[in-house]
Coordinates of N, CA and C in Angstrom, one line a residue:
X1 N 121.7 94.1 111.4 CA 120.5 93.3 111.4 C 121.1 92.0 110.6
X2 N 120.8 91.0 111.5 CA 121.2 89.9 110.5 C 120.4 89.1 109.4
X3 N 120.4 88.4 108.7 CA 120.3 87.8 107.5 C 119.1 87.1 108.4
X4 N 119.2 86.3 109.1 CA 117.6 85.1 109.3 C 116.2 86.6 110.2
X5 N 116.8 87.7 110.7 CA 115.9 88.5 110.9 C 114.9 89.1 109.5
X6 N 115.8 89.5 108.4 CA 115.3 89.9 107.1 C 114.4 88.6 106.6
X7 N 115.0 87.5 106.9 CA 114.4 86.5 106.2 C 112.9 86.3 107.0
X8 N 112.8 86.3 108.6 CA 111.5 86.7 109.0 C 110.6 87.7 108.4
X9 N 111.2 88.7 108.2 CA 110.6 89.8 107.5 C 109.4 89.3 106.6
X10 N 110.7 88.7 105.5 CA 110.2 88.2 104.3 C 109.1 87.3 104.3
X11 N 109.3 86.5 105.4 CA 108.4 85.3 105.3 C 107.0 85.6 106.3
X12 N 106.9 86.5 106.9 CA 105.7 87.1 107.2 C 105.0 87.9 106.5
X13 N 106.0 88.5 105.6 CA 105.4 89.6 104.1 C 104.7 88.2 103.5
X14 N 105.2 87.1 103.4 CA 104.6 86.0 102.0 C 103.9 85.0 102.7
X15 N 103.5 85.3 103.9 CA 102.3 84.4 104.5 C 101.2 85.4 104.6
X16 N 101.4 86.6 104.2 CA 99.9 87.4 104.2 C 98.9 87.1 103.3
X17 N 97.7 86.9 103.6 CA 96.7 86.8 102.4 C 96.5 87.8 101.9
X18 N 96.8 89.4 102.8 CA 96.3 90.2 102.1 C 97.2 90.7 100.9
X19 N 98.1 90.4 101.4 CA 99.7 90.8 100.0 C 99.5 89.8 99.1
X20 N 99.4 88.5 99.3 CA 99.1 87.5 97.8 C 98.1 88.2 97.5
X21 N 96.6 88.4 98.2 CA 95.6 89.0 97.0 C 96.0 89.6 96.4
X22 N 96.8 91.0 97.0 CA 96.8 92.2 95.9 C 97.8 91.8 94.7
X23 N 98.9 90.9 95.1 CA 100.2 90.8 94.2 C 101.1 91.4 94.6
X24 N 101.1 92.2 95.6 CA 102.7 92.6 96.1 C 103.5 92.0 96.1
X25 N 104.9 92.6 95.4 CA 106.0 91.6 95.5 C 107.5 92.6 96.3
X26 N 108.1 92.1 96.9 CA 108.9 92.2 97.3 C 110.0 92.7 96.6
X27 N 111.0 93.7 95.9 CA 111.8 93.8 95.3 C 113.2 94.0 95.6
X28 N 113.3 94.3 97.1 CA 114.5 94.8 97.3 C 114.1 94.5 99.2
X29 N 114.8 93.9 99.7 CA 114.9 93.8 101.1 C 116.2 93.5 101.7
X30 N 116.7 95.0 102.4 CA 118.0 95.0 102.9 C 117.6 95.7 104.4
X31 N 118.6 95.7 105.2 CA 118.5 96.6 106.3 C 118.4 98.4 106.3
X32 N 117.2 98.8 106.2 CA 116.9 100.1 105.7 C 116.7 100.3 104.5
X33 N 116.6 99.3 103.9 CA 116.2 99.4 102.0 C 115.0 98.7 101.4
X34 N 114.2 99.1 101.6 CA 112.7 98.4 101.0 C 112.2 98.7 99.5
X35 N 111.8 97.9 98.8 CA 111.6 98.6 97.6 C 110.2 97.6 97.3
X36 N 109.1 97.8 97.2 CA 107.8 97.2 96.6 C 107.3 97.2 95.5
X37 N 107.0 96.3 94.5 CA 106.0 96.5 93.7 C 104.8 95.9 93.3
X38 N 104.0 96.9 92.9 CA 102.6 96.4 92.5 C 102.3 95.9 91.4
X39 N 102.1 95.0 90.3 CA 102.0 94.9 89.0 C 100.3 95.2 88.9
X40 N 100.2 96.3 87.7 CA 98.6 96.6 87.8 C 97.3 95.2 87.4
X41 N 96.3 95.3 87.8 CA 95.0 94.6 87.7 C 94.1 95.4 87.4
X42 N 93.0 95.0 86.3 CA 92.2 96.1 86.3 C 91.0 95.8 87.4
X43 N 91.0 95.3 88.6 CA 90.3 95.1 89.8 C 90.7 96.7 90.4
X44 N 91.8 97.3 90.0 CA 92.7 98.4 91.1 C 91.6 99.7 90.6
X45 N 90.9 99.5 89.5 CA 90.5 100.9 88.7 C 89.4 101.5 89.6
X46 N 89.1 102.4 89.6 CA 87.9 102.9 90.3 C 87.1 103.3 88.8
X47 N 85.9 104.7 88.9 CA 85.2 104.3 88.2 C 85.6 105.2 87.2
X48 N 87.0 106.2 87.5 CA 87.5 106.9 86.3 C 88.6 106.1 85.4
X49 N 88.5 104.8 85.8 CA 89.4 104.1 84.9 C 91.2 104.1 85.3
X50 N 91.3 104.7 86.6 CA 92.9 105.0 87.0 C 92.2 104.0 88.3
X51 N 93.9 103.7 88.8 CA 94.4 103.1 90.2 C 93.4 103.6 91.3
X52 N 92.6 103.1 92.0 CA 91.7 103.8 92.9 C 93.0 104.2 94.4
X53 N 92.7 105.3 94.7 CA 93.8 105.8 95.7 C 93.8 104.7 97.1
X54 N 92.8 103.9 97.7 CA 92.8 102.9 98.4 C 93.9 102.2 98.3
X55 N 94.3 101.5 96.9 CA 95.1 100.9 96.7 C 96.5 101.4 96.9
X56 N 97.1 102.9 96.3 CA 98.2 103.8 96.6 C 98.2 103.4 98.5
X57 N 97.3 103.9 99.0 CA 97.9 103.8 100.3 C 98.1 102.7 100.9
X58 N 97.2 101.6 100.5 CA 97.4 100.3 101.1 C 99.3 99.9 100.8
X59 N 99.8 100.5 99.9 CA 100.9 99.8 99.1 C 101.8 100.6 99.8
X60 N 101.3 102.1 100.2 CA 102.4 103.1 101.3 C 102.3 102.7 102.6
X61 N 101.4 102.3 102.9 CA 101.0 101.8 104.4 C 102.4 100.9 104.7
X62 N 102.1 99.8 103.6 CA 103.2 98.6 103.9 C 104.6 98.9 103.6
X63 N 104.7 99.7 102.3 CA 106.3 99.7 102.4 C 107.0 100.6 103.7
X64 N 106.0 101.4 104.4 CA 106.6 102.2 105.4 C 106.9 101.2 106.7
X65 N 105.8 100.3 106.6 CA 105.7 99.3 107.7 C 106.9 98.2 107.5
X66 N 107.5 97.8 106.4 CA 108.7 96.9 106.0 C 109.7 97.7 106.5
X67 N 109.8 98.7 106.4 CA 110.9 99.6 106.3 C 111.4 99.9 107.6
X68 N 110.3 99.7 108.3 CA 110.5 99.9 110.3 C 111.1 98.4 110.5
X69 N 110.3 97.6 110.0 CA 110.7 95.9 110.6 C 112.4 96.0 109.9
X70 N 112.8 96.4 108.6 CA 114.0 96.2 108.0 C 115.3 96.7 109.0
X71 N 114.7 97.9 109.7 CA 115.8 98.5 110.7 C 115.7 97.6 111.8
X72 N 115.0 96.8 112.3 CA 115.0 95.8 113.5 C 114.2 95.7 114.5
X73 N 112.7 96.6 114.3 CA 111.6 96.2 115.1 C 111.1 95.5 114.7
X74 N 110.5 94.6 115.8 CA 109.6 93.7 115.2 C 108.0 93.6 115.1
X75 N 107.7 94.5 115.7 CA 106.3 95.0 115.2 C 106.5 96.5 115.3
X76 N 105.0 96.7 114.5 CA 104.9 98.1 114.2 C 103.4 98.3 113.9
X77 N 102.9 99.5 113.9 CA 101.0 99.6 114.1 C 101.2 101.0 113.6
X78 N 100.3 101.6 112.7 CA 100.1 102.6 111.8 C 99.3 103.2 112.9
X79 N 99.7 104.7 113.2 CA 99.1 105.4 114.2 C 98.3 106.8 113.4
X80 N 99.0 107.0 111.9 CA 98.5 108.4 111.3 C 99.1 108.4 110.0
X81 N 98.2 108.7 109.4 CA 99.0 108.6 107.8 C 98.4 109.6 107.0
X82 N 99.0 110.3 106.2 CA 98.5 111.5 105.3 C 99.2 111.2 103.8
X83 N 98.4 111.0 102.8 CA 98.9 110.6 101.6 C 98.4 111.6 100.8
X84 N 99.3 112.0 99.6 CA 99.0 113.0 98.6 C 99.3 112.3 97.4
X85 N 98.2 112.5 96.5 CA 97.9 111.9 95.3 C 98.6 113.3 94.3
X86 N 99.4 112.6 93.4 CA 100.0 113.6 92.7 C 99.6 113.3 91.3
X87 N 99.4 112.2 90.9 CA 99.1 111.8 89.3 C 98.4 110.7 89.0
X88 N 97.6 110.3 88.5 CA 96.9 109.1 88.0 C 97.9 107.9 87.8
X89 N 97.3 106.6 88.0 CA 98.2 105.7 87.7 C 96.9 104.8 86.6
X90 N 97.5 104.6 85.2 CA 96.2 104.3 84.2 C 97.2 103.0 83.9
X91 N 97.0 102.2 84.7 CA 97.9 101.0 84.0 C 98.9 100.8 84.5
X92 N 99.8 99.9 84.4 CA 101.2 99.5 84.5 C 101.6 99.7 86.0
X93 N 102.6 99.0 86.5 CA 102.6 98.6 87.8 C 103.4 100.0 88.4
X94 N 103.1 99.9 89.9 CA 103.6 101.1 90.9 C 104.8 100.4 91.9
X95 N 105.9 101.2 91.9 CA 106.7 101.1 92.7 C 106.8 101.7 93.8
X96 N 107.1 101.2 95.4 CA 107.0 101.8 96.5 C 108.4 101.8 96.8
X97 N 108.6 103.1 97.6 CA 109.8 102.9 98.6 C 109.7 103.8 99.7
X98 N 110.4 103.8 101.0 CA 110.3 104.8 102.3 C 111.5 104.8 102.8
X99 N 111.6 106.1 103.6 CA 112.7 106.4 104.7 C 112.2 107.3 105.5
X100 N 112.9 106.9 106.6 CA 112.9 107.4 107.9 C 113.0 108.9 108.0
X101 N 112.1 109.9 108.7 CA 112.3 111.1 108.7 C 112.5 111.3 110.4
X102 N 111.8 110.8 111.3 CA 112.4 111.4 112.7 C 112.1 109.7 113.4
X103 N 112.6 109.6 114.4 CA 112.4 108.3 115.2 C 112.7 108.9 116.9
X104 N 111.9 108.1 117.4 CA 111.9 108.4 119.1 C 112.1 107.0 119.8
X105 N 111.8 107.0 120.8 CA 111.9 105.6 121.6 C 110.6 104.5 121.1
X106 N 109.7 105.4 121.2 CA 108.2 104.6 120.8 C 107.5 104.7 119.3
X107 N 107.9 105.3 118.5 CA 107.3 106.2 117.6 C 108.3 106.5 116.7
X108 N 107.8 106.2 114.9 CA 108.8 106.4 113.8 C 107.9 107.2 112.7
X109 N 108.4 108.3 112.2 CA 107.8 108.9 111.3 C 108.6 108.8 110.2
X110 N 107.8 108.5 108.8 CA 108.5 107.8 107.6 C 107.9 108.7 106.9
X111 N 108.4 109.1 105.5 CA 107.9 109.3 104.1 C 107.8 108.0 103.1
X112 N 106.7 107.6 102.9 CA 107.1 106.4 101.7 C 106.5 107.5 100.2
X113 N 107.3 106.6 99.3 CA 106.9 107.7 97.6 C 106.1 106.1 96.7
X114 N 105.9 106.7 96.1 CA 105.1 105.9 94.9 C 105.0 106.3 93.7
X115 N 106.3 105.4 92.9 CA 106.3 106.2 91.6 C 105.4 104.6 90.3
X116 N 105.3 105.4 89.1 CA 105.0 105.0 88.1 C 106.2 103.7 87.5
X117 N 105.8 103.3 86.1 CA 107.0 102.7 85.7 C 107.6 103.4 84.7
X118 N 107.9 104.9 85.2 CA 108.3 106.0 84.2 C 109.4 106.5 85.0
X119 N 109.2 106.0 86.6 CA 109.9 106.5 87.3 C 109.6 107.8 88.2
X120 N 108.1 108.3 87.6 CA 107.5 109.1 88.0 C 106.9 109.7 89.1
X121 N 107.1 110.1 90.0 CA 106.3 110.3 91.7 C 105.0 110.2 91.5
X122 N 104.0 109.2 91.7 CA 102.6 109.5 91.7 C 101.8 110.0 92.7
X123 N 103.0 109.6 93.8 CA 102.1 109.9 95.3 C 102.7 109.6 96.2
X124 N 102.4 110.5 97.8 CA 103.7 109.9 98.9 C 102.6 110.2 100.1
X125 N 103.2 109.4 101.1 CA 102.6 109.8 102.4 C 103.9 109.9 103.2
X126 N 103.4 110.6 104.3 CA 104.1 110.4 105.7 C 103.2 109.7 106.9
X127 N 103.8 109.1 107.2 CA 102.8 108.1 108.2 C 103.8 108.2 109.6
X128 N 103.0 108.1 110.7 CA 103.7 108.1 112.0 C 103.2 106.3 112.7
X129 N 104.0 105.9 113.2 CA 104.2 104.4 113.6 C 104.6 103.7 114.6
X130 N 103.7 103.4 115.7 CA 103.9 103.1 116.9 C 105.2 101.5 116.4
X131 N 106.2 101.5 117.3 CA 107.0 100.3 117.3 C 107.7 99.9 118.4
X132 N 107.6 98.5 118.4 CA 108.1 97.8 119.4 C 109.0 96.7 118.7
X133 N 109.8 96.1 120.2 CA 111.0 95.5 120.0 C 110.8 94.5 121.0
X134 N 110.6 93.2 120.9 CA 110.5 92.0 121.7 C 112.0 91.3 122.1
X135 N 112.7 92.1 123.2 CA 113.6 91.5 123.8 C 113.7 90.4 124.7

C-alpha cells in the first residue's frame, strides 16, 4: 500500500464527526498495523461508574474497520460482530488493535482486542465485514 492511500485512510478518520466526538486517536497506522487510543472521559461511564460496553464495541468496530482499510480495501461494512467483555474499565485510556483471522473475496473475519493502560486485555470482538475495492 502506498503512503497516499494510508493518508486517505487517516484523512477519512480525522474528518469523521463521530470519531472527533469520541476523542478517538490513531496512534499507529501502517499497512496491516493499526492502533487506536481512546482517552477516558466521565461521560463514557454507565450507572456502575465503569466505561459503558457500547464504547468498547464502538472502538473495537472502528479498529477492525480501519485495519481493513489499511490493507488496501476502499470501503468496508460491518456484517456481524460479537464482543466479550473481560474486565471493567474504571477511568484510564483504552487501546485497540486488530488482526485478520480469515479472508475471502468479499468478506474478512477479524479479531479486535481492547487493552487498558496496564496492557491488560479488557475485551475482544470478532467481526465479519463486507469489503470492497473500487478499481
